[in-house]
Coordinates of C-alpha atoms and ligand atoms in Angstrom, one line a residue:
X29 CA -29.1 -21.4 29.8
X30 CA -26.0 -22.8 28.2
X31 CA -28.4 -25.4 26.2
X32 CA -30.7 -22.8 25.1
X33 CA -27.6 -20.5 23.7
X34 CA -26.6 -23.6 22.0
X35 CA -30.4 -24.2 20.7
X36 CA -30.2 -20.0 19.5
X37 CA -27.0 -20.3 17.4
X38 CA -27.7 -23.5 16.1
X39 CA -31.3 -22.6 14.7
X40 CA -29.3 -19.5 13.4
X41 CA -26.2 -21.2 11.9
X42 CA -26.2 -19.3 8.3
X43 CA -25.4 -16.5 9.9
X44 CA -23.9 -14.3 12.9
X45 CA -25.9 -13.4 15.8
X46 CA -24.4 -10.6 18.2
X47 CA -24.2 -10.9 21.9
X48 CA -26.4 -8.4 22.0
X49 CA -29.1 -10.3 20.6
X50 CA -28.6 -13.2 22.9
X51 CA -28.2 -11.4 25.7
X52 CA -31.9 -9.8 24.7
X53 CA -33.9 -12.9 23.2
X54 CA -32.8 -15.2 26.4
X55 CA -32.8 -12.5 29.0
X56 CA -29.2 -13.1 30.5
X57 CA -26.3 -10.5 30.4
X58 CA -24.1 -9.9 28.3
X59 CA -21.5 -11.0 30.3
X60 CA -23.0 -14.7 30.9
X61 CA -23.7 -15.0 27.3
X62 CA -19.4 -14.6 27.1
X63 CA -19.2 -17.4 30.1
X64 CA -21.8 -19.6 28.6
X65 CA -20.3 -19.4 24.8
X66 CA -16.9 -19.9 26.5
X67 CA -18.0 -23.0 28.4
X68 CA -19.3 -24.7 25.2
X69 CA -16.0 -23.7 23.1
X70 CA -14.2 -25.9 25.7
X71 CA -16.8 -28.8 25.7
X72 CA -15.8 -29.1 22.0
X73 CA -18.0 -27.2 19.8
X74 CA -17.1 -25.3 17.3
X75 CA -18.6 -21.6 17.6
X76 CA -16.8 -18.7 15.6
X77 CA -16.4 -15.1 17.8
X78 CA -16.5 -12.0 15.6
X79 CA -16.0 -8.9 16.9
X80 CA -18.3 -6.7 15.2
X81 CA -20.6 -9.5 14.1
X82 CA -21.3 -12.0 17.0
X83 CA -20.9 -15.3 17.0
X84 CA -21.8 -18.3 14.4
X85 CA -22.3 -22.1 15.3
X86 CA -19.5 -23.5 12.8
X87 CA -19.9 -27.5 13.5
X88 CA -21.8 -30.2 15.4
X89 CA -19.2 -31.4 18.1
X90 CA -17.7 -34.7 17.0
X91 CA -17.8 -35.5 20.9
X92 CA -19.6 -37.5 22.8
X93 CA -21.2 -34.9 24.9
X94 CA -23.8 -35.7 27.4
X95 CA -26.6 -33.0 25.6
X96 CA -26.0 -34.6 22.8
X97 CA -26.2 -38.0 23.7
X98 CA -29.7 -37.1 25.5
X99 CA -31.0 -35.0 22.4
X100 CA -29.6 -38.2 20.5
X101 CA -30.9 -41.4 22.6
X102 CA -33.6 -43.7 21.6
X103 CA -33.4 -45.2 24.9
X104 CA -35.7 -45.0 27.8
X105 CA -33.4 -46.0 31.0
X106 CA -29.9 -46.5 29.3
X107 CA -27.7 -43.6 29.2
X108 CA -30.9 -41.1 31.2
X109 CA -27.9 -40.1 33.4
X110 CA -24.4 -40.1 31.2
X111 CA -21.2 -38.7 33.1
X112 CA -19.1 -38.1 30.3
X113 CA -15.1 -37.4 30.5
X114 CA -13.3 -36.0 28.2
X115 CA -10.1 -37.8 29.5
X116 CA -10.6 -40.9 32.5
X117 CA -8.6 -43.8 34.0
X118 CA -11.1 -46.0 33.2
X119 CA -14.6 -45.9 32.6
X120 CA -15.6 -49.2 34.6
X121 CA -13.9 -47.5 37.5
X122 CA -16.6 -44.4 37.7
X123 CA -19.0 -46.4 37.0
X124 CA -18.5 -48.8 39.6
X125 CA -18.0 -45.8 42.1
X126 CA -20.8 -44.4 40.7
X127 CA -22.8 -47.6 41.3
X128 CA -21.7 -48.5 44.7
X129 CA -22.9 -44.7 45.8
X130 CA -26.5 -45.2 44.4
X131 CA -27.1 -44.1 41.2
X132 CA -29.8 -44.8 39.5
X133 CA -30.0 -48.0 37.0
X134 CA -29.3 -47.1 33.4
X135 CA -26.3 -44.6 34.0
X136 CA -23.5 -44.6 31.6
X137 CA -20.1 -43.3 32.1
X138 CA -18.2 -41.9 28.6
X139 CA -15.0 -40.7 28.0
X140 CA -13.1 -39.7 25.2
X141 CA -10.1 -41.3 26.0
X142 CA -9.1 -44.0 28.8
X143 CA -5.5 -43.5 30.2
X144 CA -5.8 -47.2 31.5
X145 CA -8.5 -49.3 29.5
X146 CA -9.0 -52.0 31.7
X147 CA -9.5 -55.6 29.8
X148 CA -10.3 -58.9 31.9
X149 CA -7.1 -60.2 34.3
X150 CA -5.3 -57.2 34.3
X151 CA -5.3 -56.8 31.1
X152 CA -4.9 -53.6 29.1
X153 CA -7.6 -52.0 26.4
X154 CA -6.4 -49.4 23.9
X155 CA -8.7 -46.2 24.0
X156 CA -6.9 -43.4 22.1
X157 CA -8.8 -39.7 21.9
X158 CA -12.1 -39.4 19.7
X159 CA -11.8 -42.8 17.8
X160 CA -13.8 -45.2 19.5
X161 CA -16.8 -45.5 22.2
X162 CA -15.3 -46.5 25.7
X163 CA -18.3 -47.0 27.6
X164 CA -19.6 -48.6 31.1
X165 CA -23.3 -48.9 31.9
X166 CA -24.6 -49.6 35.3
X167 CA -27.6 -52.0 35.5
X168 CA -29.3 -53.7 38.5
X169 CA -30.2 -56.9 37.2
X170 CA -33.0 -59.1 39.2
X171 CA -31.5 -61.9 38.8
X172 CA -29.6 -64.1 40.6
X173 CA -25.8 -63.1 41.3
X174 CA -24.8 -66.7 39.4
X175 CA -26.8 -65.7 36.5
X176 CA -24.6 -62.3 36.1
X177 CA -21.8 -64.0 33.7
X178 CA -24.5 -64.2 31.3
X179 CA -25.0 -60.2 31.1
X180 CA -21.8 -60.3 28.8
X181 CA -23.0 -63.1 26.5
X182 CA -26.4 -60.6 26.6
X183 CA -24.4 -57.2 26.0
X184 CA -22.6 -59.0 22.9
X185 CA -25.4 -59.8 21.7
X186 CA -26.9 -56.5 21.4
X187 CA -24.0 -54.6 20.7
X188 CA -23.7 -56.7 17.7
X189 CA -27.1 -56.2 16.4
X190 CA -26.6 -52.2 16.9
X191 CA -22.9 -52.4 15.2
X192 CA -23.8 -54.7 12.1
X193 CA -27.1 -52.4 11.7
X194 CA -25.5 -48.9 12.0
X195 CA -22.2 -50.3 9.7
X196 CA -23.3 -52.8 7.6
X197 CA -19.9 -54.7 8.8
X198 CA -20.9 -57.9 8.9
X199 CA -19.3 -58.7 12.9
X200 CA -19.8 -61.8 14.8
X201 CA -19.3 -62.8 18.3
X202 CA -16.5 -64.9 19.6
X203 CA -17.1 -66.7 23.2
X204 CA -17.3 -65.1 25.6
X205 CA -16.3 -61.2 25.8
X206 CA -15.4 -60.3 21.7
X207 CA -17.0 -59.7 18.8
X208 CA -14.9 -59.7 15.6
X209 CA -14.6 -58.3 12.2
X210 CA -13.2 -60.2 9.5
X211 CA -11.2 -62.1 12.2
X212 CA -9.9 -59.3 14.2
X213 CA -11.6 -57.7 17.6
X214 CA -13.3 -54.4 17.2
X215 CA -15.3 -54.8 20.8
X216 CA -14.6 -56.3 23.8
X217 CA -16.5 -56.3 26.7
X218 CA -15.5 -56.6 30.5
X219 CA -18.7 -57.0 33.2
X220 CA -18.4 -56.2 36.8
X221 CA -20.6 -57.1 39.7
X222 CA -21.0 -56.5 43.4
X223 CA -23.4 -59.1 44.9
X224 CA -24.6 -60.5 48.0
X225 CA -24.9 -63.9 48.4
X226 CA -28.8 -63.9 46.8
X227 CA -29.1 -60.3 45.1
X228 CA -26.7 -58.5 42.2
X229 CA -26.3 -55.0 44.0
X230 CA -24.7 -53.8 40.4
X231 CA -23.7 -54.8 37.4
X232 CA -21.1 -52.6 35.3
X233 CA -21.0 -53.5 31.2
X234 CA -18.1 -51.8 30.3
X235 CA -17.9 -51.6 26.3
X236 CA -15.0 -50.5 24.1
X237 CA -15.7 -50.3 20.5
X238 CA -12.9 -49.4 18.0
X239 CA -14.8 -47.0 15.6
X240 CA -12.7 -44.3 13.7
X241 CA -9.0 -46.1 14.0
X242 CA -6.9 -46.5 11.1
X243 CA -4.4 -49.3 10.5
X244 CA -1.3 -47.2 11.8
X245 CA -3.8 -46.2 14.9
X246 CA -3.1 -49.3 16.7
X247 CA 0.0 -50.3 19.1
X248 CA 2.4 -52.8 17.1
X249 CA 1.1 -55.3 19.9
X250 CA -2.0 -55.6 18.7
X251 CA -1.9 -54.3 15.4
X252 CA -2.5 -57.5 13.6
X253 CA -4.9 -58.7 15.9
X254 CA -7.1 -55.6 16.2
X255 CA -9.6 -54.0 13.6
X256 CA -12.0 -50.8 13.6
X257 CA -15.6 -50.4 12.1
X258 CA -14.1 -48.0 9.7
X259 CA -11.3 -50.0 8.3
X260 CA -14.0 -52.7 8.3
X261 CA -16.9 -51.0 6.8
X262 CA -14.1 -48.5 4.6
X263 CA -15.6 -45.1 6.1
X264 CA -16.0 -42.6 8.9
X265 CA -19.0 -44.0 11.2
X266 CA -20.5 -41.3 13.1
X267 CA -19.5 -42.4 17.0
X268 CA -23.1 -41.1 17.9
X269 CA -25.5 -42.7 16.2
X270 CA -23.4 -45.7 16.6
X271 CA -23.6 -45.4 20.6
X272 CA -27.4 -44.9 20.6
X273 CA -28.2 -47.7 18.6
X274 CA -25.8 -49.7 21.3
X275 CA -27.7 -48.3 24.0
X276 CA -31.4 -49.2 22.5
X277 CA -30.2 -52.5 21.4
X278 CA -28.7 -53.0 25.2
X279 CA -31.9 -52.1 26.6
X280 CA -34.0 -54.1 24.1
X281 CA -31.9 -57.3 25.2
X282 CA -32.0 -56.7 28.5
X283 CA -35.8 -56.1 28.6
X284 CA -36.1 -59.4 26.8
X285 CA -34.2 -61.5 29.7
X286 CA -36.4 -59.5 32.1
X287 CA -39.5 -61.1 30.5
X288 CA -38.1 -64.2 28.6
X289 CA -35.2 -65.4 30.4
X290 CA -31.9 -65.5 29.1
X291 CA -33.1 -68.3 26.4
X292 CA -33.9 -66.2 23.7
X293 CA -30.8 -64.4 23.9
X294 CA -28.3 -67.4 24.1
X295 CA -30.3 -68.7 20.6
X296 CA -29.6 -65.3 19.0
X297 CA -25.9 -65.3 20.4
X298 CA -25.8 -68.9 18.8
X299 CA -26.3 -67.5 15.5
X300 CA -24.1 -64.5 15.7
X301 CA -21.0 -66.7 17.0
X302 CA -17.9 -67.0 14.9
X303 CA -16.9 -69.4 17.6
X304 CA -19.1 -72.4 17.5
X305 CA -18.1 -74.8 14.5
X306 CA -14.4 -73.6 15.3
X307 CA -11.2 -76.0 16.0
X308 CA -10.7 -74.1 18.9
X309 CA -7.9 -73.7 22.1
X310 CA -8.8 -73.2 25.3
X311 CA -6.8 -71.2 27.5
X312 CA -8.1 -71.6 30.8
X313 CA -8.1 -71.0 34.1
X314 CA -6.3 -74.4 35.3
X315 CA -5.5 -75.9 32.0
X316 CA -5.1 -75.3 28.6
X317 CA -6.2 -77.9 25.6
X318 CA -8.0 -77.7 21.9
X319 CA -11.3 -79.4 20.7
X320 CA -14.3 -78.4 18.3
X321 CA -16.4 -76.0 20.0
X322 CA -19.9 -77.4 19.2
X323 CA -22.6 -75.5 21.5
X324 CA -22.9 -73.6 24.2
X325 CA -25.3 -74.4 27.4
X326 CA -27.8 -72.6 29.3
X327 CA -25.4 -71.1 31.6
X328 CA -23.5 -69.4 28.6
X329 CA -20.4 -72.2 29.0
X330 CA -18.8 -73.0 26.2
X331 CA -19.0 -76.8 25.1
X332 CA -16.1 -78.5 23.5
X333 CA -16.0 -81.6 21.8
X334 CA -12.3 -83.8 22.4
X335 CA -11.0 -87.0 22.0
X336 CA -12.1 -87.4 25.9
X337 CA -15.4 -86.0 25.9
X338 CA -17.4 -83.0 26.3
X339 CA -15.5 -80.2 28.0
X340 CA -17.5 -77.3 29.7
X341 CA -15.7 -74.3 29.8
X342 CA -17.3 -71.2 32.1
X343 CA -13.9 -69.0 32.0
X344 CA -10.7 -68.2 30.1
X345 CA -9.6 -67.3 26.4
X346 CA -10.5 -69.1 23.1
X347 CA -8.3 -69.0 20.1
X348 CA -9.8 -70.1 17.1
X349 CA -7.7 -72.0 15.4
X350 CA -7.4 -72.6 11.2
X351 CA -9.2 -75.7 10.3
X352 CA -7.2 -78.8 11.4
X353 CA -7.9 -82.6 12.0
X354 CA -10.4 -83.2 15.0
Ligands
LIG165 P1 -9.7 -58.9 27.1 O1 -9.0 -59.3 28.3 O2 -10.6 -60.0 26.4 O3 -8.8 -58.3 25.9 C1 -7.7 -57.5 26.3 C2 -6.7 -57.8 25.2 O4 -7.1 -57.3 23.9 C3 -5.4 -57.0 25.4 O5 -4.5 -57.8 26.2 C4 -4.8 -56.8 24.0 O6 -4.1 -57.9 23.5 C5 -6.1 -56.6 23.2 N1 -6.5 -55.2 23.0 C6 -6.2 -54.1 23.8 N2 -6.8 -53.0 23.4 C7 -7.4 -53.4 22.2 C8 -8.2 -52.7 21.3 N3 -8.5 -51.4 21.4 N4 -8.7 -53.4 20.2 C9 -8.5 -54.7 20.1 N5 -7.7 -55.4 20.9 C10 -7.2 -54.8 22.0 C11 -11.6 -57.1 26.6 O7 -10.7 -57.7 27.5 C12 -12.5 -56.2 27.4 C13 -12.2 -54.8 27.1 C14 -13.2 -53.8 27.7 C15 -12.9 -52.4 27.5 C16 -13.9 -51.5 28.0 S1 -13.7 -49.8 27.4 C17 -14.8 -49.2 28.5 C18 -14.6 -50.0 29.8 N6 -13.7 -49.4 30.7 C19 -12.6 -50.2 30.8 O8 -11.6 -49.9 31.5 N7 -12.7 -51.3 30.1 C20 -14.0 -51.4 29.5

């Protein structure tokens, strides 16, 4: 009922329609019409109340609301069940809960705002109100649980295709969870699995995109090191359409490992790096040193060229560095 009041006033938004009316064209009282416009005020759209006249659909919601999303998506299994928040700990967390309890594959979690934006290692990730897309989609992946680190090479991948496509911002993607904008992260991306030892039971992509932020938007911590599509692009980009195309891009990548194999993929993420061709330093898990990061393998490792060798690098942090002597 509440979509079809929403339909009514938004087919008649030049002018007023009473209660009356709605109560009469859609069968339902009076009193529900109240409750149902109610409800949709505090979902975030913008509905005027007259009096005398009625009502009047003033504005399309600026959130990311789960009717919206559906009325919006491009996608067939991505985002056919979205829990949305307007407020959350973290997305990754109700998705994973989500996931662990059964639901289906394809379900996305969205919030507005993440009190605790979880990054890899503990880390934090900035998610003010309304200003960028904090995301987590559940997949099941057939594949093997080894071949799961590769889901986040895949995600970037098509995230990127859907941001540079929808912004025109001309992003890239740095090894292994970023994708940058003139130099400065706009995404990053932290994957989460539960596995037995031969099967993936779930795989959580959780996304954060900064869309609408402005310079002064950002914590002094990261304020140098951090971007948005808007400062990149140097307007507004409308967080729906942007987190469609991320969802039809996600779902066209993933279809393509399904049939292909991750080959394809790791090609494409080849030519969208910012990483490869980089003086580079490694921070990893049991030791840190630089090199010229030349490919990456089939596994999605990073491959670094030093004075000792190749180095093959699975996991850690990459700081590219400006151009010095090899
Ligand atoms: P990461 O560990 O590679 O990056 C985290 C680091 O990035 C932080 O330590 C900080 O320096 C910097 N940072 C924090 N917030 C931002 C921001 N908004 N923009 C740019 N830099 C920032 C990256 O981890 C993975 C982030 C995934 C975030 C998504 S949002 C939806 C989902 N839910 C959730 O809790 N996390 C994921």
């Amino acid at each position: 009922m509440r979509t079809a009041i929403l339909e009514l006033l938004k087919k008649n938004s030049d002018q007023y329609i009473s209660g009356e009316n709605i109560s009469q064209l859609l069968k339902v009282s009076r009193t529900a019409v109240w409750k149902h416009i109610r409800a949709l005020k505090q979902a975030g759209y913008e509905i005027e109340a007259h009096p005398r006249l009625g009502y009047v659909f003033r504005q399309m919601t600026e959130r990311l609301l789960p009717g919206e999303i559906k009325a919006h998506l491009t996608s067939s299994v991505l985002g056919r069940e979205v829990h949305y928040f307007s407020e959350i700990d973290s997305t990754n967390n109700a998705a994973k809960k989500l996931a662990a309890d059964g639901c289906p594959e394809g379900t996305i979690v969205v919030a507005e705002e993440q009190l605790t934006g979880r990054g890899r290692l503990a880390r934090g990730w900035y998610s003010p109100f309304g200003k960028g897309i904090w995301l987590s989609v559940v997949l099941r992946p057939p594949f093997a649980p080894m071949e799961a680190a590769k889901c986040t090479l895949m995600a970037a991948v098509g995230i990127n295709r859907a941001i540079n496509a929808v912004t025109g911002a001309g992003c890239g993607i740095k090894w292994p969870n970023d994708i940058l904008c003139k130099d400065r992260k706009v995404v990053g991306i932290l994957t989460e699995m539960s596995a037995e030892m031969d099967a993936i039971n779930y795989v959580v992509i959780g996304i954060g995109v900064n869309v609408n932020m402005e310079e002064q938007d950002f914590p002094e911590e990261i304020a140098a090191t951090a971007t948005s599509l808007a400062m990149a692009a140097g307007c507004r980009i409308p967080r729906m359409k942007l987190l469609t195309a991320i969802l039809a891009e996600l779902e066209n990548v993933y279809s393509t490992v399904k049939t292909s194999g991750f080959a394809p993929i790791l090609a494409e993420w080849k030519n969208q790096s910012v990483t490869l061709g980089q003086q580079v330093a490694v921070n990893g898990i049991d030791r840190n040193f630089t090199g010229l990061a030349v490919d990456i393998d089939a596994d999605g490792a990073l491959l670094i060229k030093t004075p000792q060798g190749i180095e093959r690098v699975l996991a850690g942090d990459v700081s590219i560095r400006p151009s010095i002597e090899e």
